[in-house]
Coordinates of C-alpha atoms and ligand atoms in Angstrom, one line a residue:
X598 CA -34.8 -5.9 18.1
X599 CA -33.2 -9.1 17.0
X600 CA -30.6 -10.5 19.4
X601 CA -27.3 -10.5 17.6
X602 CA -24.2 -11.8 19.2
X603 CA -21.0 -10.1 17.9
X604 CA -17.4 -10.3 18.7
X605 CA -16.3 -6.7 19.1
X606 CA -12.8 -6.3 17.9
X607 CA -13.1 -2.7 17.0
X608 CA -11.9 0.6 18.6
X609 CA -15.3 1.2 20.3
X610 CA -16.8 -1.1 22.9
X611 CA -15.1 -4.4 23.6
X612 CA -17.1 -7.4 24.7
X613 CA -17.5 -6.9 28.5
X614 CA -15.9 -9.3 31.0
X615 CA -18.6 -11.9 31.9
X616 CA -18.5 -10.6 35.5
X617 CA -19.4 -7.1 34.3
X618 CA -22.3 -8.5 32.3
X619 CA -23.6 -10.6 35.1
X620 CA -23.6 -7.6 37.5
X621 CA -26.0 -5.7 35.1
X622 CA -28.7 -8.3 35.6
X623 CA -28.4 -8.3 39.4
X624 CA -31.4 -6.7 41.3
X625 CA -31.1 -2.9 41.1
X626 CA -30.2 -1.0 44.3
X627 CA -31.3 2.6 45.1
X628 CA -28.6 5.2 44.7
X629 CA -28.7 6.0 48.5
X630 CA -29.0 2.4 49.7
X631 CA -26.2 1.7 52.1
X632 CA -25.3 -1.4 50.2
X633 CA -24.9 0.6 47.0
X634 CA -22.8 3.2 48.8
X635 CA -20.5 0.4 50.0
X636 CA -20.2 -0.8 46.4
X637 CA -19.5 2.8 45.2
X638 CA -16.7 3.3 47.9
X639 CA -15.2 0.0 47.0
X640 CA -15.3 0.9 43.3
X641 CA -13.3 4.1 44.0
X642 CA -10.8 2.1 46.1
X643 CA -10.4 -0.5 43.3
X644 CA -10.0 2.3 40.7
X645 CA -7.1 3.7 42.8
X646 CA -5.4 0.4 42.6
X647 CA -5.9 0.2 38.8
X648 CA -4.8 3.8 38.3
X649 CA -1.7 3.3 40.6
X650 CA -2.7 6.2 42.8
X651 CA -3.6 7.2 46.3
X652 CA -5.5 10.3 45.1
X653 CA -8.5 10.8 47.4
X654 CA -10.4 12.2 44.4
X655 CA -10.7 9.1 42.3
X656 CA -14.2 8.3 41.1
X657 CA -16.3 7.2 38.1
X658 CA -18.0 10.1 36.4
X659 CA -21.5 9.5 34.8
X660 CA -20.9 9.6 31.1
X661 CA -18.6 8.1 28.5
X662 CA -14.9 8.8 28.2
X663 CA -15.4 12.2 26.6
X664 CA -17.1 13.4 29.7
X665 CA -13.8 12.8 31.5
X666 CA -12.1 15.0 29.0
X667 CA -14.8 17.7 29.4
X668 CA -14.6 17.5 33.2
X669 CA -10.8 17.9 33.1
X670 CA -10.9 21.1 31.1
X671 CA -14.0 22.5 32.8
X672 CA -12.6 22.1 36.3
X673 CA -8.9 23.0 35.8
X674 CA -8.8 25.6 33.0
X675 CA -9.7 29.3 33.3
X676 CA -10.2 31.6 30.4
X677 CA -6.8 32.7 29.1
X678 CA -4.8 29.8 30.7
X679 CA -2.1 28.5 28.4
X680 CA -2.9 24.8 27.6
X681 CA -0.3 22.9 25.5
X682 CA -1.8 19.8 23.7
X683 CA 0.3 17.2 22.0
X684 CA -1.8 16.2 19.0
X685 CA -1.2 12.9 17.2
X686 CA -4.7 11.8 16.3
X687 CA -8.4 12.3 16.7
X688 CA -8.5 12.4 20.5
X689 CA -5.7 15.0 20.7
X690 CA -7.8 17.1 18.3
X691 CA -10.8 16.7 20.5
X692 CA -8.8 17.9 23.5
X693 CA -7.9 21.1 21.5
X694 CA -11.5 21.7 20.7
X695 CA -12.7 21.1 24.3
X696 CA -10.0 23.2 25.9
X697 CA -10.8 26.0 23.5
X698 CA -14.5 26.0 24.4
X699 CA -13.5 26.6 28.1
X700 CA -11.5 29.6 27.0
X701 CA -8.0 28.2 27.1
X702 CA -5.3 29.8 25.1
X703 CA -4.5 26.5 23.3
X704 CA -1.0 25.8 21.9
X705 CA -1.3 22.7 19.8
X706 CA 1.8 20.7 18.9
X707 CA 1.0 18.7 15.8
X708 CA 2.5 15.3 14.9
X709 CA 2.1 13.1 11.9
X710 CA -0.6 10.5 12.6
X711 CA 1.0 7.2 13.5
X712 CA 3.8 8.9 15.5
X713 CA 4.0 9.3 19.3
X714 CA 4.0 12.7 20.9
X715 CA 7.5 14.2 21.0
X716 CA 8.3 15.3 24.6
X717 CA 10.9 17.8 23.6
X718 CA 8.6 19.5 21.1
X719 CA 5.8 19.7 23.6
X720 CA 8.1 21.3 26.2
X721 CA 9.5 23.7 23.7
X722 CA 6.0 24.9 22.7
X723 CA 5.6 27.2 25.7
X724 CA 7.9 28.2 28.6
X725 CA 5.2 28.4 31.2
X726 CA 2.0 26.5 30.4
X727 CA -0.6 26.1 33.1
X728 CA -1.5 22.7 31.7
X729 CA 0.1 20.2 29.4
X730 CA -2.2 17.5 27.9
X731 CA -1.7 14.4 25.7
X732 CA -3.3 11.1 24.9
X733 CA -1.6 8.0 26.3
X734 CA -3.1 5.5 23.9
X735 CA -4.3 7.2 20.7
X736 CA -7.1 4.9 19.6
X737 CA -7.4 6.6 16.1
X738 CA -3.8 5.5 15.2
X739 CA -2.9 2.7 17.6
X740 CA 0.0 4.7 19.0
X741 CA 1.3 4.8 22.6
X742 CA 2.9 8.0 23.7
X743 CA 5.3 8.2 26.7
X744 CA 3.2 9.9 29.3
X745 CA 5.7 9.0 32.1
X746 CA 8.6 10.8 30.3
X747 CA 6.3 13.8 29.4
X748 CA 4.9 14.2 32.9
X749 CA 8.3 13.9 34.7
X750 CA 9.9 16.4 32.2
X751 CA 7.1 18.9 32.6
X752 CA 7.3 18.8 36.4
X753 CA 11.2 18.9 36.4
X754 CA 10.9 22.2 34.7
X755 CA 7.8 23.6 36.5
X756 CA 6.1 22.2 39.6
X757 CA 3.0 24.3 39.1
X758 CA 2.2 23.1 35.6
X759 CA -0.5 20.5 35.5
X760 CA -0.3 17.3 33.4
X761 CA -3.4 15.8 32.0
X762 CA -3.4 12.3 30.4
X763 CA -6.2 10.7 28.4
X764 CA -6.1 7.0 29.5
X765 CA -9.3 5.9 27.8
X766 CA -7.7 3.1 25.8
X767 CA -4.7 2.5 28.1
X768 CA -6.2 1.9 31.6
X769 CA -6.2 -1.9 32.4
X770 CA -4.6 -2.7 29.1
X771 CA -1.0 -1.3 29.4
X772 CA 1.0 0.0 32.3
X773 CA -0.5 3.2 33.8
X774 CA 1.0 4.7 37.0
X775 CA -0.6 8.0 38.0
X776 CA 1.4 8.6 41.1
X777 CA 4.8 7.3 40.0
X778 CA 4.5 9.3 36.8
X779 CA 3.3 12.4 38.6
X780 CA 0.3 12.8 36.4
X781 CA -2.2 15.4 37.9
X782 CA -5.4 14.6 36.1
X783 CA -6.4 11.5 34.2
X784 CA -9.6 10.0 32.8
X785 CA -10.6 6.8 31.2
X786 CA -13.7 5.1 29.8
X787 CA -15.4 1.8 30.8
X788 CA -15.8 0.2 27.4
X789 CA -12.3 -0.3 26.3
X790 CA -9.7 -2.4 28.3
X791 CA -11.7 -2.1 31.5
X792 CA -14.2 -4.5 29.9
X793 CA -17.5 -2.9 30.8
X794 CA -20.2 -1.4 28.7
X795 CA -19.9 2.3 27.7
X796 CA -21.2 4.7 30.2
X797 CA -18.7 5.7 32.9
X798 CA -15.5 7.7 32.9
X799 CA -13.1 6.8 35.7
X800 CA -11.4 10.0 36.8
X801 CA -8.5 10.9 39.2
X802 CA -7.1 14.2 40.4
X803 CA -3.8 14.9 42.3
X804 CA -3.7 17.2 45.4
X805 CA -1.7 19.7 43.4
X806 CA -4.4 19.9 40.7
X807 CA -7.2 19.9 43.3
X808 CA -5.7 23.0 45.0
X809 CA -5.9 24.7 41.6
X810 CA -9.4 23.8 40.6
X811 CA -11.9 26.2 39.3
X812 CA -14.2 27.1 42.2
X813 CA -17.3 27.6 40.1
X814 CA -16.9 25.9 36.7
X815 CA -19.3 27.0 33.9
X816 CA -20.9 23.5 34.0
X817 CA -23.2 22.4 36.8
X818 CA -23.3 18.7 36.0
X819 CA -19.5 18.3 35.8
X820 CA -18.6 20.5 38.7
X821 CA -16.3 18.2 40.7
X822 CA -17.0 20.2 43.9
X823 CA -20.6 19.1 43.7
X824 CA -19.9 15.6 42.4
X825 CA -17.3 14.9 45.1
X826 CA -19.8 15.8 47.9
X827 CA -21.9 12.9 46.7
X828 CA -19.4 10.3 45.8
X829 CA -16.8 10.6 48.6
X830 CA -18.6 12.7 51.2
X831 CA -15.5 14.8 51.2
X832 CA -17.3 17.9 52.3
X833 CA -18.8 16.2 55.3
X834 CA -21.5 13.7 54.6
X835 CA -23.0 12.7 51.2
X836 CA -25.4 15.1 49.6
X837 CA -27.4 14.3 46.5
X838 CA -26.1 15.7 43.3
X839 CA -27.4 13.4 40.5
X840 CA -28.7 9.9 40.5
X841 CA -25.7 7.6 40.2
X842 CA -26.0 5.1 37.4
X843 CA -26.1 2.3 39.9
X844 CA -26.2 -0.7 37.5
X845 CA -23.2 0.6 35.6
X846 CA -21.3 1.2 38.8
X847 CA -22.1 -2.3 39.9
X848 CA -20.8 -3.6 36.6
X849 CA -17.6 -1.5 36.8
X850 CA -17.1 -2.8 40.4
X851 CA -17.4 -6.4 39.2
X852 CA -15.0 -5.9 36.3
X853 CA -12.4 -4.2 38.5
X854 CA -12.7 -7.1 41.0
X855 CA -12.0 -9.5 38.1
X856 CA -9.0 -7.5 36.9
X857 CA -7.5 -7.2 40.4
X858 CA -8.1 -10.8 41.1
X859 CA -6.3 -11.8 37.8
X860 CA -3.6 -9.3 38.8
X861 CA -2.7 -6.1 36.9
X862 CA 0.6 -7.5 35.8
X863 CA -1.0 -10.6 34.4
X864 CA -3.7 -8.5 32.6
X865 CA -1.0 -6.3 31.0
X866 CA 1.0 -9.3 30.0
X867 CA -2.1 -10.9 28.5
X868 CA -2.7 -7.8 26.3
X869 CA 1.0 -7.6 25.4
X870 CA 1.1 -11.3 24.3
X871 CA -2.0 -11.1 22.1
X872 CA -1.0 -7.8 20.5
X873 CA 2.4 -9.3 19.6
X874 CA 0.8 -12.4 18.1
X875 CA -1.6 -10.2 16.1
X876 CA 1.2 -8.0 14.8
X877 CA 3.2 -11.1 13.8
X878 CA 0.2 -12.8 12.2
X879 CA -0.7 -9.7 10.1
X880 CA 2.8 -9.5 8.9
X881 CA 2.6 -13.2 7.9
X882 CA -0.5 -12.3 5.8
X883 CA 1.7 -9.7 4.0
X884 CA 0.0 -6.7 5.6
X885 CA 1.8 -3.6 6.8
X886 CA 1.3 -2.1 10.3
X887 CA 0.5 1.6 10.4
X888 CA 1.7 2.8 13.8
X889 CA 5.4 3.7 14.4
X890 CA 7.5 0.7 15.5
X891 CA 8.3 0.7 19.2
X892 CA 5.1 2.6 19.9
X893 CA 2.5 0.1 18.8
X894 CA -0.4 -0.6 21.2
X895 CA -1.1 -4.2 21.9
X896 CA -4.8 -3.5 22.6
X897 CA -5.4 -1.5 19.4
X898 CA -3.7 -2.4 16.2
X899 CA -3.8 -0.3 13.0
X900 CA -3.0 -2.0 9.8
X901 CA -3.0 -0.8 6.2
X902 CA -5.7 -2.1 3.9
X903 CA -3.9 -3.9 1.0
X904 CA -3.9 -2.4 -2.4
X905 CA -7.0 -3.2 -4.4
X906 CA -9.0 -4.4 -1.4
X907 CA -12.3 -2.7 -0.6
X908 CA -12.0 -1.7 3.1
X909 CA -15.7 -1.3 3.8
X910 CA -16.7 -4.4 2.0
X911 CA -14.2 -6.5 3.9
X912 CA -15.5 -5.1 7.2
X913 CA -19.0 -5.9 6.1
X914 CA -18.2 -9.5 5.3
X915 CA -16.4 -9.9 8.7
X916 CA -19.5 -8.6 10.4
X917 CA -22.2 -10.5 8.5
X918 CA -20.4 -13.8 7.8
X919 CA -18.2 -14.1 10.9
X920 CA -20.0 -11.9 13.4
X921 CA -16.8 -10.0 14.0
X922 CA -16.6 -6.2 14.1
X923 CA -13.4 -4.3 13.3
X924 CA -13.0 -0.5 12.9
X925 CA -12.2 1.6 9.9
X926 CA -9.4 4.2 10.0
X927 CA -10.1 7.8 11.0
X928 CA -10.0 11.0 8.9
X929 CA -7.6 10.8 6.0
X930 CA -7.1 7.1 6.7
X931 CA -10.8 6.2 6.8
X932 CA -10.5 3.7 3.9
X933 CA -6.8 2.9 4.0
X934 CA -6.4 1.6 7.5
X935 CA -8.3 -1.0 9.7
X936 CA -8.3 -0.8 13.5
X937 CA -8.4 -4.1 15.4
X938 CA -9.0 -4.0 19.1
X939 CA -8.0 -6.8 21.6
X940 CA -9.2 -5.2 24.8
X941 CA -10.1 -6.6 28.2
X942 CA -12.1 -9.8 27.7
X943 CA -11.1 -9.9 24.0
X944 CA -7.4 -9.9 24.8
X945 CA -7.3 -13.7 24.2
X946 CA -5.5 -15.9 21.7
X947 CA -8.7 -17.4 20.4
X948 CA -9.8 -13.9 19.3
X949 CA -6.5 -13.3 17.5
X950 CA -6.6 -16.6 15.7
X951 CA -10.2 -15.9 14.7
X952 CA -9.5 -12.5 13.1
X953 CA -6.3 -13.7 11.5
X954 CA -8.1 -16.8 10.0
X955 CA -11.1 -14.7 8.8
X956 CA -8.9 -12.1 7.2
X957 CA -6.8 -14.8 5.5
X958 CA -9.9 -16.4 4.0
X959 CA -11.5 -13.1 2.9
X960 CA -8.3 -11.7 1.4
X961 CA -7.5 -14.9 -0.5
X962 CA -11.0 -14.8 -2.1
X963 CA -10.6 -11.4 -3.6
Ligands
LIG1151 C1 -12.9 6.2 23.1 C2 -11.9 7.4 23.4 C3 -12.4 8.6 23.9 C4 -13.8 9.0 24.0 O1 -14.6 8.1 24.7 P1 -16.2 8.0 24.5 O2 -16.5 6.9 25.4 O3 -16.4 7.7 23.1 O4 -16.7 9.3 24.8 C5 -11.4 9.5 24.3 N1 -10.1 9.3 24.2 C6 -9.7 8.1 23.7 C7 -8.2 7.9 23.5 C8 -10.6 7.1 23.3 O5 -10.1 6.0 22.7

């Protein structure tokens, strides 16, 4: 395969932090090597800091972000449980699908794409749900929903209801506070703002949720009882479950170290500033943002493709002539919206000016 060097400003993987890339080429350790176990423990400790939690059960699951979603429903939903899902994009839709496959009685609360999840409507959807789920940063539309408000409102009404938050595109990009927001279950993915390659799903569980877990979920691989015994030795000493993806964990460990060294506040501010500059620059080009004002993500911007411009052709020119990837829209917006990511290592002013300059040149040609 030819070695191609791209700048990944799409909704998928971002370019990893250099620290994460360097860790992948370090000598490989065995999955039971004491040095690897030390790195694993430290990775879990670093994840707690980035999640804003003291949850003992905080660990990277082996798989992409979606495996976090799958593990959440597999371990905390029993057939017939009422699960309310706020749906405002593709990943909310996916939650509905996954919850249904584990037998949940799913109550979906649909929103127009581009809008945030409406807390009052989600609360009104069912008086006594066993779980309420929503996506914090909807990557399909570039919208931030207020998980803090949702979670606190759910628990004010009912201490037993569990709150599940998809934080795949929010963690290490915008403020996430699992404990202060009283979120019970949350998952993320390594390839977005965490600045690692795709392949791991950071996951965290509150004590309230852990007490309510399914004792024998219908999946062996994602049974948190079995995984926990390996990762944190919580059932008295580590026992082998599956071979941990050691290189990926070393890479995540390095990226988390870099993020914590820079400082979470500084990292969030870096994302905020570049997002604001991109939004301003796109408006200067005469383009219209898609996501509702006041709920726009700095790390993932959705912008309408101007009238008369071929969306796919423009993306193709960006890729082949500039080496820059941006994403298409999703579903009904596939050819009418572009998605531009400024995540992790790419949350930098030089990336913003590159994409703005390239779009300016391409659009003034056509
Ligand atoms: C990317 C993403 C996922 C899925 O992650 P994969 O790594 O593609 O499995 C889930 N939720 C959100 C909000 C995402 O952006």
